[in-house]
Amino acid sequence: MTQDPFVNRLGIGYQGGRRLLNRLSIFVSSLWDEGLRLALWWALIMASTICILELCRWFWLIYPETVIGKKYVSGSGDFPDFAYLVLHEPHWYTALFLVTGPFAVSLALAWFSRFFYLKRLFYNPFGSILRAFIWATPTAVLTGYYVIAYIDLTFEAATICAAGPSLALTPQAFRAADRLCPELGDCIRWLRRGLRQLRRGIHRSKPVNAERFPNEHAHF
């Protein structure tokens, strides 16, 4: 089978090109599967958070009518920030920040730890429950700083509200990182292999160019 001269010049060849396309196809398929799975998880956590906020709204509507609630309202004169949030803010707006924040932060932490081998030290040796708590804690804290910029909550309240979505999304983020994110050593090995093949292709092309243009070589 006739091979492309440019492909031959790079030292890839027909079989190498097929392997490259096959790996690219597998990566695109994995990317689609993981993206769809993460999107479904995001939608599920989003719907659950909206339902929980609605339950909290009903609780704070009923609570002031109870004996303890009347004493609390008469003593403090106002509701806490979270109660005001669930009573007056749209639930979808609140849930959007409480879920999207942990979603983005957990993905960033998972890919960073996978790339720099931190996952081998602080994730793989532990059980699933301990893993979630170890990595969901910084996720919730970082999300708290993000949420208070858009929602009228204290940092402590924002961190507590983000803890649930962080616990649910952190394991899914690490699973996606395992399938899609390479480690630093993999990238270095692929770079060396590519440079080696490129160097071989350049050496192979020199005799071919000498045969094609003998007059130019003789002239110089």
GROMACS .gro file of C-alpha atoms in nm:
model
  220
    1MET     CA    1   0.000   0.000   0.000
    2THR     CA    2   0.131   0.346  -0.096
    3GLN     CA    3   0.206   0.562   0.203
    4ASP     CA    4   0.193   0.937   0.226
    5PRO     CA    5   0.544   1.086   0.189
    6PHE     CA    6   0.476   1.327   0.475
    7VAL     CA    7   0.375   1.037   0.700
    8ASN     CA    8   0.688   0.849   0.597
    9ARG     CA    9   0.897   1.157   0.666
   10LEU     CA   10   0.767   1.168   1.024
   11GLY     CA   11   0.845   0.802   1.070
   12ILE     CA   12   0.485   0.714   1.160
   13GLY     CA   13   0.391   0.486   0.875
   14TYR     CA   14   0.054   0.337   0.787
   15GLN     CA   15   0.030   0.105   1.089
   16GLY     CA   16   0.143   0.381   1.322
   17GLY     CA   17  -0.121   0.613   1.179
   18ARG     CA   18  -0.390   0.353   1.234
   19ARG     CA   19  -0.281   0.303   1.594
   20LEU     CA   20  -0.284   0.677   1.649
   21LEU     CA   21  -0.636   0.710   1.508
   22ASN     CA   22  -0.751   0.414   1.714
   23ARG     CA   23  -0.619   0.568   2.036
   24LEU     CA   24  -0.777   0.900   1.944
   25SER     CA   25  -1.111   0.728   1.883
   26ILE     CA   26  -1.091   0.552   2.221
   27PHE     CA   27  -1.011   0.882   2.395
   28VAL     CA   28  -1.301   1.065   2.229
   29SER     CA   29  -1.536   0.780   2.322
   30SER     CA   30  -1.416   0.788   2.685
   31LEU     CA   31  -1.448   1.166   2.691
   32TRP     CA   32  -1.807   1.142   2.569
   33ASP     CA   33  -1.897   0.870   2.820
   34GLU     CA   34  -1.743   1.051   3.116
   35GLY     CA   35  -1.889   1.386   3.011
   36LEU     CA   36  -2.237   1.237   2.984
   37ARG     CA   37  -2.201   1.058   3.319
   38LEU     CA   38  -2.080   1.374   3.493
   39ALA     CA   39  -2.362   1.576   3.340
   40LEU     CA   40  -2.618   1.325   3.471
   41TRP     CA   41  -2.460   1.338   3.816
   42TRP     CA   42  -2.464   1.718   3.811
   43ALA     CA   43  -2.832   1.720   3.714
   44LEU     CA   44  -2.915   1.465   3.987
   45ILE     CA   45  -2.732   1.662   4.259
   46MET     CA   46  -2.888   1.982   4.129
   47ALA     CA   47  -3.240   1.839   4.155
   48SER     CA   48  -3.168   1.696   4.501
   49THR     CA   49  -3.035   2.031   4.624
   50ILE     CA   50  -3.345   2.212   4.499
   51CYS     CA   51  -3.567   1.961   4.679
   52ILE     CA   52  -3.367   2.003   5.003
   53LEU     CA   53  -3.393   2.382   4.978
   54GLU     CA   54  -3.768   2.353   4.930
   55LEU     CA   55  -3.794   2.133   5.240
   56CYS     CA   56  -3.593   2.391   5.433
   57ARG     CA   57  -3.827   2.664   5.314
   58TRP     CA   58  -4.130   2.475   5.443
   59PHE     CA   59  -3.951   2.415   5.772
   60TRP     CA   60  -3.881   2.787   5.821
   61LEU     CA   61  -4.240   2.869   5.730
   62ILE     CA   62  -4.371   2.633   5.999
   63TYR     CA   63  -4.103   2.688   6.263
   64PRO     CA   64  -4.205   3.045   6.365
   65GLU     CA   65  -4.556   2.918   6.440
   66THR     CA   66  -4.431   2.674   6.702
   67VAL     CA   67  -4.375   2.768   7.066
   68ILE     CA   68  -3.995   2.746   7.038
   69GLY     CA   69  -4.001   2.929   6.708
   70LYS     CA   70  -4.200   3.218   6.849
   71LYS     CA   71  -3.953   3.252   7.136
   72TYR     CA   72  -3.662   3.243   6.893
   73VAL     CA   73  -3.811   3.507   6.662
   74SER     CA   74  -3.914   3.732   6.951
   75GLY     CA   75  -3.570   3.697   7.108
   76SER     CA   76  -3.352   3.745   6.800
   77GLY     CA   77  -3.589   3.957   6.598
   78ASP     CA   78  -3.471   3.812   6.265
   79PHE     CA   79  -3.401   3.489   6.084
   80PRO     CA   80  -3.046   3.366   6.016
   81ASP     CA   81  -2.892   3.422   5.674
   82PHE     CA   82  -2.969   3.072   5.550
   83ALA     CA   83  -3.336   3.101   5.649
   84TYR     CA   84  -3.361   3.431   5.463
   85LEU     CA   85  -3.194   3.268   5.164
   86VAL     CA   86  -3.435   2.973   5.140
   87LEU     CA   87  -3.737   3.198   5.198
   88HIS     CA   88  -3.660   3.473   4.946
   89GLU     CA   89  -3.406   3.357   4.686
   90PRO     CA   90  -3.503   3.128   4.393
   91HIS     CA   91  -3.398   2.773   4.471
   92TRP     CA   92  -3.253   2.709   4.126
   93TYR     CA   93  -3.028   3.013   4.161
   94THR     CA   94  -2.896   2.903   4.500
   95ALA     CA   95  -2.854   2.540   4.392
   96LEU     CA   96  -2.667   2.648   4.080
   97PHE     CA   97  -2.382   2.794   4.287
   98LEU     CA   98  -2.392   2.526   4.556
   99VAL     CA   99  -2.356   2.246   4.296
  100THR     CA  100  -2.155   2.401   4.013
  101GLY     CA  101  -1.888   2.525   4.256
  102PRO     CA  102  -1.806   2.179   4.402
  103PHE     CA  103  -1.837   2.029   4.054
  104ALA     CA  104  -1.566   2.254   3.910
  105VAL     CA  105  -1.342   2.249   4.218
  106SER     CA  106  -1.354   1.870   4.259
  107LEU     CA  107  -1.265   1.820   3.892
  108ALA     CA  108  -0.972   2.060   3.922
  109LEU     CA  109  -0.842   1.893   4.239
  110ALA     CA  110  -0.886   1.544   4.094
  111TRP     CA  111  -0.701   1.624   3.771
  112PHE     CA  112  -0.425   1.811   3.957
  113SER     CA  113  -0.371   1.526   4.204
  114ARG     CA  114  -0.376   1.268   3.926
  115PHE     CA  115  -0.125   1.456   3.711
  116PHE     CA  116   0.122   1.520   3.996
  117TYR     CA  117   0.091   1.176   4.163
  118LEU     CA  118  -0.086   1.311   4.473
  119LYS     CA  119  -0.371   1.071   4.409
  120ARG     CA  120  -0.142   0.774   4.471
  121LEU     CA  121  -0.052   0.908   4.816
  122PHE     CA  122  -0.372   1.067   4.944
  123TYR     CA  123  -0.654   0.890   4.759
  124ASN     CA  124  -0.574   0.534   4.649
  125PRO     CA  125  -0.458   0.397   4.990
  126PHE     CA  126  -0.783   0.495   5.169
  127GLY     CA  127  -1.136   0.358   5.167
  128SER     CA  128  -1.420   0.521   4.977
  129ILE     CA  129  -1.567   0.703   5.281
  130LEU     CA  130  -1.233   0.840   5.400
  131ARG     CA  131  -1.142   0.940   5.046
  132ALA     CA  132  -1.459   1.143   5.013
  133PHE     CA  133  -1.404   1.325   5.341
  134ILE     CA  134  -1.035   1.397   5.276
  135TRP     CA  135  -1.098   1.556   4.938
  136ALA     CA  136  -1.452   1.689   4.992
  137THR     CA  137  -1.332   1.910   5.278
  138PRO     CA  138  -1.099   2.132   5.069
  139THR     CA  139  -1.360   2.124   4.791
  140ALA     CA  140  -1.628   2.260   5.025
  141VAL     CA  141  -1.391   2.522   5.170
  142LEU     CA  142  -1.287   2.651   4.827
  143THR     CA  143  -1.649   2.650   4.716
  144GLY     CA  144  -1.739   2.855   5.025
  145TYR     CA  145  -1.508   3.135   4.910
  146TYR     CA  146  -1.669   3.121   4.567
  147VAL     CA  147  -2.031   3.114   4.688
  148ILE     CA  148  -2.010   3.413   4.924
  149ALA     CA  149  -1.921   3.635   4.628
  150TYR     CA  150  -2.263   3.568   4.470
  151ILE     CA  151  -2.495   3.467   4.756
  152ASP     CA  152  -2.561   3.654   5.079
  153LEU     CA  153  -2.423   3.389   5.316
  154THR     CA  154  -2.146   3.375   5.570
  155PHE     CA  155  -1.840   3.172   5.482
  156GLU     CA  156  -1.924   2.908   5.742
  157ALA     CA  157  -2.281   2.869   5.615
  158ALA     CA  158  -2.166   2.853   5.252
  159THR     CA  159  -1.907   2.585   5.336
  160ILE     CA  160  -2.164   2.373   5.521
  161CYS     CA  161  -2.415   2.406   5.236
  162ALA     CA  162  -2.150   2.300   4.983
  163ALA     CA  163  -2.042   1.998   5.189
  164GLY     CA  164  -2.322   1.772   5.063
  165PRO     CA  165  -2.263   1.831   4.689
  166SER     CA  166  -1.888   1.804   4.750
  167LEU     CA  167  -1.924   1.460   4.911
  168ALA     CA  168  -2.139   1.340   4.622
  169LEU     CA  169  -1.931   1.481   4.335
  170THR     CA  170  -1.574   1.420   4.456
  171PRO     CA  171  -1.566   1.042   4.386
  172GLN     CA  172  -1.710   1.100   4.039
  173ALA     CA  173  -1.445   1.362   3.963
  174PHE     CA  174  -1.164   1.122   4.059
  175ARG     CA  175  -1.315   0.848   3.847
  176ALA     CA  176  -1.320   1.082   3.547
  177ALA     CA  177  -0.959   1.182   3.617
  178ASP     CA  178  -0.853   0.816   3.617
  179ARG     CA  179  -0.999   0.764   3.269
  180LEU     CA  180  -0.909   1.092   3.102
  181CYS     CA  181  -0.615   1.260   3.276
  182PRO     CA  182  -0.260   1.127   3.220
  183GLU     CA  183   0.012   1.143   3.479
  184LEU     CA  184   0.321   1.358   3.441
  185GLY     CA  185   0.538   1.054   3.365
  186ASP     CA  186   0.303   0.948   3.085
  187CYS     CA  187   0.330   1.289   2.921
  188ILE     CA  188   0.710   1.284   2.942
  189ARG     CA  189   0.722   0.932   2.796
  190TRP     CA  190   0.489   1.026   2.510
  191LEU     CA  191   0.696   1.336   2.438
  192ARG     CA  192   1.019   1.136   2.424
  193ARG     CA  193   0.861   0.875   2.201
  194GLY     CA  194   0.729   1.143   1.964
  195LEU     CA  195   1.065   1.317   1.945
  196ARG     CA  196   1.236   0.983   1.883
  197GLN     CA  197   1.001   0.900   1.595
  198LEU     CA  198   1.039   1.249   1.451
  199ARG     CA  199   1.418   1.218   1.466
  200ARG     CA  200   1.405   0.882   1.289
  201GLY     CA  201   1.178   1.026   1.022
  202ILE     CA  202   1.417   1.313   0.959
  203HIS     CA  203   1.712   1.074   0.923
  204ARG     CA  204   1.513   0.857   0.683
  205SER     CA  205   1.414   1.152   0.466
  206LYS     CA  206   1.773   1.266   0.407
  207PRO     CA  207   1.872   0.980   0.168
  208VAL     CA  208   1.541   1.018  -0.016
  209ASN     CA  209   1.602   1.389  -0.070
  210ALA     CA  210   1.956   1.315  -0.191
  211GLU     CA  211   1.822   1.071  -0.453
  212ARG     CA  212   1.549   1.312  -0.568
  213PHE     CA  213   1.774   1.616  -0.607
  214PRO     CA  214   2.124   1.489  -0.701
  215ASN     CA  215   2.205   1.794  -0.912
  216GLU     CA  216   2.142   2.034  -0.628
  217HIS     CA  217   2.369   1.837  -0.396
  218ALA     CA  218   2.639   1.825  -0.664
  219HIS     CA  219   2.602   2.200  -0.728
  220PHE     CA  220   2.653   2.284  -0.362
   0.00000   0.00000   0.00000
